[in-house]
mmCIF file of C-alpha atoms in Angstrom:
data_model
loop_
_atom_site.group_PDB
_atom_site.id
_atom_site.type_symbol
_atom_site.label_atom_id
_atom_site.label_comp_id
_atom_site.label_asym_id
_atom_site.label_seq_id
_atom_site.Cartn_x
_atom_site.Cartn_y
_atom_site.Cartn_z
ATOM 1 C CA GLN G 1 18.302 8.113 -2.752
ATOM 2 C CA LYS G 2 14.869 6.699 -1.969
ATOM 3 C CA GLU G 3 12.695 5.791 -4.936
ATOM 4 C CA VAL G 4 9.795 7.863 -3.611
ATOM 5 C CA GLU G 5 10.074 10.772 -1.188
ATOM 6 C CA GLN G 6 7.083 12.126 0.690
ATOM 7 C CA ASP G 7 6.984 14.558 3.586
ATOM 8 C CA PRO G 8 5.302 12.670 6.441
ATOM 9 C CA GLY G 9 3.916 15.834 8.040
ATOM 10 C CA PRO G 10 1.805 15.949 10.125
ATOM 11 C CA LEU G 11 -0.210 18.589 8.321
ATOM 12 C CA SER G 12 -3.040 20.385 10.107
ATOM 13 C CA VAL G 13 -5.428 22.714 8.254
ATOM 14 C CA PRO G 14 -8.753 24.417 9.031
ATOM 15 C CA GLU G 15 -11.928 23.134 7.415
ATOM 16 C CA GLY G 16 -12.416 24.589 3.955
ATOM 17 C CA ALA G 17 -8.703 25.045 3.251
ATOM 18 C CA ILE G 18 -6.966 23.862 0.083
ATOM 19 C CA VAL G 19 -4.529 21.082 0.844
ATOM 20 C CA SER G 20 -1.469 20.330 -1.264
ATOM 21 C CA LEU G 21 0.325 17.007 -0.872
ATOM 22 C CA ASN G 22 3.444 16.147 -2.835
ATOM 23 C CA CYS G 23 5.882 13.396 -3.698
ATOM 24 C CA THR G 24 9.063 13.225 -5.690
ATOM 25 C CA TYR G 25 10.437 10.108 -7.295
ATOM 26 C CA SER G 26 13.718 9.042 -8.826
ATOM 27 C CA ASN G 27 12.917 6.442 -11.488
ATOM 28 C CA SER G 28 11.968 8.146 -14.748
ATOM 29 C CA ALA G 29 10.598 4.848 -16.094
ATOM 30 C CA PHE G 30 7.584 5.012 -13.776
ATOM 31 C CA GLN G 31 4.345 5.459 -15.713
ATOM 32 C CA TYR G 32 1.592 4.919 -13.151
ATOM 33 C CA PHE G 33 0.944 7.328 -10.332
ATOM 34 C CA MET G 34 -1.525 6.785 -7.555
ATOM 35 C CA TRP G 35 -2.755 8.379 -4.374
ATOM 36 C CA TYR G 36 -4.092 6.209 -1.591
ATOM 37 C CA ARG G 37 -5.975 7.320 1.494
ATOM 38 C CA GLN G 38 -5.599 5.385 4.720
ATOM 39 C CA TYR G 39 -7.757 5.897 7.761
ATOM 40 C CA SER G 40 -6.470 4.836 11.145
ATOM 41 C CA ARG G 41 -6.335 1.044 11.582
ATOM 42 C CA LYS G 42 -7.589 0.500 8.040
ATOM 43 C CA GLY G 43 -5.934 -0.553 4.814
ATOM 44 C CA PRO G 44 -5.023 1.924 2.066
ATOM 45 C CA GLU G 45 -7.774 2.649 -0.450
ATOM 46 C CA LEU G 46 -7.202 4.005 -3.936
ATOM 47 C CA LEU G 47 -8.186 7.644 -4.235
ATOM 48 C CA MET G 48 -6.772 8.821 -7.559
ATOM 49 C CA TYR G 49 -4.924 7.171 -10.413
ATOM 50 C CA THR G 50 -3.119 8.837 -13.311
ATOM 51 C CA TYR G 51 -1.062 7.536 -16.155
ATOM 52 C CA SER G 52 1.856 9.643 -17.440
ATOM 53 C CA SER G 53 1.909 13.439 -17.128
ATOM 54 C CA GLY G 54 -1.049 15.742 -16.719
ATOM 55 C CA ASN G 55 -3.939 16.514 -14.421
ATOM 56 C CA LYS G 56 -6.911 14.487 -13.306
ATOM 57 C CA GLU G 57 -9.844 15.833 -11.357
ATOM 58 C CA ASP G 58 -12.419 13.946 -9.333
ATOM 59 C CA GLY G 59 -14.752 16.068 -7.285
ATOM 60 C CA ARG G 60 -12.738 17.987 -4.710
ATOM 61 C CA PHE G 61 -9.559 16.072 -5.564
ATOM 62 C CA THR G 62 -7.039 16.900 -8.294
ATOM 63 C CA ALA G 63 -3.955 14.819 -9.048
ATOM 64 C CA GLN G 64 -1.064 16.304 -11.022
ATOM 65 C CA VAL G 65 1.936 14.564 -12.527
ATOM 66 C CA ASP G 66 5.003 16.386 -13.834
ATOM 67 C CA LYS G 67 7.274 13.736 -15.272
ATOM 68 C CA SER G 68 9.926 16.246 -16.306
ATOM 69 C CA SER G 69 10.400 17.184 -12.661
ATOM 70 C CA LYS G 70 9.533 13.722 -11.299
ATOM 71 C CA TYR G 71 6.983 15.396 -9.059
ATOM 72 C CA ILE G 72 3.406 14.450 -8.272
ATOM 73 C CA SER G 73 0.790 16.348 -6.318
ATOM 74 C CA LEU G 74 -2.634 15.857 -4.826
ATOM 75 C CA PHE G 75 -4.826 18.866 -4.165
ATOM 76 C CA ILE G 76 -7.886 18.739 -1.948
ATOM 77 C CA ARG G 77 -10.297 21.661 -2.257
ATOM 78 C CA ASP G 78 -12.766 22.662 0.450
ATOM 79 C CA SER G 79 -11.201 20.200 2.847
ATOM 80 C CA GLN G 80 -13.511 18.475 5.339
ATOM 81 C CA PRO G 81 -12.865 16.865 8.732
ATOM 82 C CA SER G 82 -13.691 13.534 7.051
ATOM 83 C CA ASP G 83 -10.598 14.044 4.874
ATOM 84 C CA SER G 84 -8.437 13.572 7.966
ATOM 85 C CA ALA G 85 -6.317 10.530 7.138
ATOM 86 C CA THR G 86 -2.873 9.522 5.925
ATOM 87 C CA TYR G 87 -2.333 10.112 2.213
ATOM 88 C CA LEU G 88 0.161 7.876 0.457
ATOM 89 C CA CYS G 89 1.565 8.351 -2.989
ATOM 90 C CA ALA G 90 2.332 5.143 -4.844
ATOM 91 C CA ILE G 91 4.214 4.824 -8.081
ATOM 92 C CA GLY G 92 4.795 2.021 -10.544
ATOM 93 C CA ASN G 93 2.504 -0.861 -11.275
ATOM 94 C CA THR G 94 3.590 -4.238 -10.016
ATOM 95 C CA PRO G 95 4.973 -3.830 -7.490
ATOM 96 C CA LEU G 96 3.871 -0.452 -6.225
ATOM 97 C CA VAL G 97 6.467 1.743 -4.545
ATOM 98 C CA PHE G 98 4.968 3.796 -1.744
ATOM 99 C CA GLY G 99 5.921 7.041 -0.119
ATOM 100 C CA LYS G 100 5.903 7.257 3.679
ATOM 101 C CA GLY G 101 2.517 8.952 3.697
ATOM 102 C CA THR G 102 1.466 12.390 4.930
ATOM 103 C CA ARG G 103 -0.824 12.536 7.947
ATOM 104 C CA LEU G 104 -3.491 15.184 7.399
ATOM 105 C CA SER G 105 -5.813 16.620 10.029
ATOM 106 C CA VAL G 106 -8.653 18.909 8.980
ATOM 107 C CA ILE G 107 -9.902 20.869 11.962
ATOM 108 C CA ALA G 108 -13.579 21.884 12.120
ATOM 109 C CA GLU L 1 -18.943 -8.302 -2.404
ATOM 110 C CA ALA L 2 -16.594 -9.062 0.486
ATOM 111 C CA GLY L 3 -13.311 -7.201 0.547
ATOM 112 C CA VAL L 4 -9.862 -8.531 1.305
ATOM 113 C CA THR L 5 -9.882 -10.062 4.754
ATOM 114 C CA GLN L 6 -6.867 -10.694 6.939
ATOM 115 C CA PHE L 7 -6.450 -12.697 10.103
ATOM 116 C CA PRO L 8 -5.398 -12.131 12.815
ATOM 117 C CA SER L 9 -5.813 -8.385 13.129
ATOM 118 C CA HIS L 10 -3.143 -8.309 15.817
ATOM 119 C CA SER L 11 -0.656 -10.892 17.016
ATOM 120 C CA VAL L 12 1.808 -10.561 19.877
ATOM 121 C CA ILE L 13 4.521 -13.226 20.054
ATOM 122 C CA GLU L 14 7.892 -13.794 21.670
ATOM 123 C CA LYS L 15 11.081 -13.676 19.678
ATOM 124 C CA GLY L 16 11.776 -17.111 18.257
ATOM 125 C CA GLN L 17 8.141 -18.132 17.984
ATOM 126 C CA THR L 18 6.230 -18.780 14.793
ATOM 127 C CA VAL L 19 3.317 -16.788 13.440
ATOM 128 C CA THR L 20 1.101 -17.455 10.439
ATOM 129 C CA LEU L 21 -0.876 -14.665 8.853
ATOM 130 C CA ARG L 22 -3.764 -15.403 6.552
ATOM 131 C CA CYS L 23 -5.252 -13.432 3.683
ATOM 132 C CA ASP L 24 -8.486 -14.094 1.825
ATOM 133 C CA PRO L 25 -8.510 -12.056 -1.393
ATOM 134 C CA ILE L 26 -11.569 -10.816 -3.222
ATOM 135 C CA SER L 27 -13.164 -13.692 -5.093
ATOM 136 C CA GLY L 28 -11.959 -13.885 -8.672
ATOM 137 C CA HIS L 29 -8.802 -11.869 -8.099
ATOM 138 C CA ASP L 30 -5.877 -13.805 -9.507
ATOM 139 C CA ASN L 31 -3.275 -11.362 -8.200
ATOM 140 C CA LEU L 32 -2.439 -11.456 -4.519
ATOM 141 C CA TYR L 33 0.235 -9.306 -2.901
ATOM 142 C CA TRP L 34 1.840 -9.062 0.493
ATOM 143 C CA TYR L 35 3.209 -5.743 1.688
ATOM 144 C CA ARG L 36 4.668 -4.748 5.038
ATOM 145 C CA ARG L 37 4.955 -1.498 6.922
ATOM 146 C CA VAL L 38 7.554 -1.276 9.636
ATOM 147 C CA MET L 39 6.993 1.630 12.044
ATOM 148 C CA GLY L 40 8.270 4.889 10.640
ATOM 149 C CA LYS L 41 8.960 3.410 7.222
ATOM 150 C CA GLU L 42 7.179 3.103 3.919
ATOM 151 C CA ILE L 43 4.834 0.287 2.975
ATOM 152 C CA LYS L 44 7.138 -2.135 1.177
ATOM 153 C CA PHE L 45 6.405 -4.920 -1.262
ATOM 154 C CA LEU L 46 7.097 -8.483 -0.158
ATOM 155 C CA LEU L 47 5.757 -10.717 -2.898
ATOM 156 C CA HIS L 48 3.186 -11.260 -5.616
ATOM 157 C CA PHE L 49 1.189 -14.363 -6.479
ATOM 158 C CA VAL L 50 -0.594 -14.970 -9.732
ATOM 159 C CA LYS L 51 -3.061 -17.668 -8.814
ATOM 160 C CA GLU L 52 -0.955 -20.222 -6.937
ATOM 161 C CA SER L 53 2.390 -19.258 -8.494
ATOM 162 C CA LYS L 54 4.911 -16.832 -7.051
ATOM 163 C CA GLN L 55 5.340 -14.170 -9.720
ATOM 164 C CA ASP L 56 7.772 -11.983 -7.785
ATOM 165 C CA GLU L 57 9.222 -12.599 -4.349
ATOM 166 C CA SER L 58 12.022 -10.056 -4.577
ATOM 167 C CA GLY L 59 10.803 -8.197 -1.507
ATOM 168 C CA MET L 60 10.909 -11.128 0.914
ATOM 169 C CA PRO L 61 13.470 -10.117 3.551
ATOM 170 C CA ASN L 62 14.987 -13.538 4.247
ATOM 171 C CA ASN L 63 14.263 -17.247 4.416
ATOM 172 C CA ARG L 64 12.440 -16.940 7.732
ATOM 173 C CA PHE L 65 9.449 -15.795 5.683
ATOM 174 C CA LEU L 66 7.416 -18.366 3.770
ATOM 175 C CA ALA L 67 4.366 -17.495 1.709
ATOM 176 C CA GLU L 68 1.959 -19.931 0.153
ATOM 177 C CA ARG L 69 -1.205 -19.715 -1.855
ATOM 178 C CA THR L 70 -2.582 -23.202 -2.136
ATOM 179 C CA GLY L 71 -5.147 -23.650 -4.875
ATOM 180 C CA GLY L 72 -4.852 -20.015 -5.847
ATOM 181 C CA THR L 73 -7.345 -18.891 -3.243
ATOM 182 C CA TYR L 74 -6.295 -17.727 0.219
ATOM 183 C CA SER L 75 -2.676 -17.115 1.118
ATOM 184 C CA THR L 76 -0.616 -17.560 4.255
ATOM 185 C CA LEU L 77 2.552 -15.812 5.313
ATOM 186 C CA LYS L 78 4.558 -17.633 7.948
ATOM 187 C CA VAL L 79 7.374 -16.090 9.918
ATOM 188 C CA GLN L 80 9.607 -18.662 11.608
ATOM 189 C CA PRO L 81 11.408 -17.902 13.834
ATOM 190 C CA ALA L 82 10.203 -14.363 14.408
ATOM 191 C CA GLU L 83 12.707 -11.622 15.217
ATOM 192 C CA LEU L 84 12.166 -8.201 16.788
ATOM 193 C CA GLU L 85 12.637 -6.431 13.453
ATOM 194 C CA ASP L 86 9.710 -8.377 11.974
ATOM 195 C CA SER L 87 7.277 -6.237 13.968
ATOM 196 C CA GLY L 88 5.020 -4.169 11.769
ATOM 197 C CA VAL L 89 1.762 -4.236 9.864
ATOM 198 C CA TYR L 90 1.441 -6.826 7.122
ATOM 199 C CA PHE L 91 -0.973 -5.881 4.368
ATOM 200 C CA CYS L 92 -2.474 -8.175 1.817
ATOM 201 C CA ALA L 93 -3.906 -6.817 -1.429
ATOM 202 C CA SER L 94 -5.581 -8.385 -4.412
ATOM 203 C CA SER L 95 -6.464 -7.357 -7.936
ATOM 204 C CA ARG L 96 -7.835 -8.798 -11.122
ATOM 205 C CA PHE L 97 -6.138 -8.640 -14.499
ATOM 206 C CA LEU L 98 -7.444 -5.960 -16.834
ATOM 207 C CA SER L 99 -8.949 -7.602 -19.894
ATOM 208 C CA GLY L 100 -7.047 -6.911 -23.083
ATOM 209 C CA THR L 101 -3.933 -5.542 -21.385
ATOM 210 C CA GLY L 102 -2.690 -8.309 -19.142
ATOM 211 C CA GLU L 103 -1.891 -5.676 -16.563
ATOM 212 C CA ALA L 104 -2.993 -5.788 -12.955
ATOM 213 C CA GLY L 105 -5.941 -3.602 -12.093
ATOM 214 C CA GLU L 106 -6.651 -1.611 -8.965
ATOM 215 C CA LEU L 107 -5.247 -3.062 -5.772
ATOM 216 C CA PHE L 108 -7.707 -3.604 -2.955
ATOM 217 C CA PHE L 109 -6.053 -3.779 0.439
ATOM 218 C CA GLY L 110 -7.073 -5.581 3.570
ATOM 219 C CA GLU L 111 -6.976 -3.869 6.955
ATOM 220 C CA GLY L 112 -3.650 -5.450 7.804
ATOM 221 C CA SER L 113 -2.319 -7.831 10.435
ATOM 222 C CA ARG L 114 -0.325 -6.071 13.115
ATOM 223 C CA LEU L 115 2.573 -8.202 14.344
ATOM 224 C CA THR L 116 4.379 -7.381 17.552
ATOM 225 C CA VAL L 117 7.459 -9.430 18.386
ATOM 226 C CA LEU L 118 8.680 -9.044 21.987
#
């Protein structure tokens, strides 16, 4: 079983839609949960960071962690074409364990 | 402030040749990491430097890979001799330590060095 599972998509949505991205993980000891965004030919950049269970909101982005289910989510409200990118979940601290990434396209 | 810079952006070499990738971290970042993404797979950890010392090299695939960080500044990752399965994108990332916790802070990634081995 992989440490982090993430559906690679691709996922295509119309502009303005709510996007839900998810990962599951196997190691219950993980405490740090991150979402990175990666544009084509660029490096990953940190989008959201949560510690332990709960929700965190930042503008149009909401990150959720359910440690009992070992399940993390990223929600994007009012999605924009500029949100088109690959979204990677990353878990742990040092070193980070990444999911495969979900490629998202937001169509105008 | 300059970000993490990597060179070259793309390298194409023949199997058996040697390639050296370079990473310049953000100034003042003691932590430097190498990660690799092979096509169709996850980004995977290779190793972690704290200043000039190797803190964790558990992700290095084999002894054909040699990483150095002389003087605790820039780092190089040498692959010798390169094999077909070494093709992928090699990412470097750096972070500072969080004061009071001793934990690594946010990782800042470079744009990656794409290696193609023919």
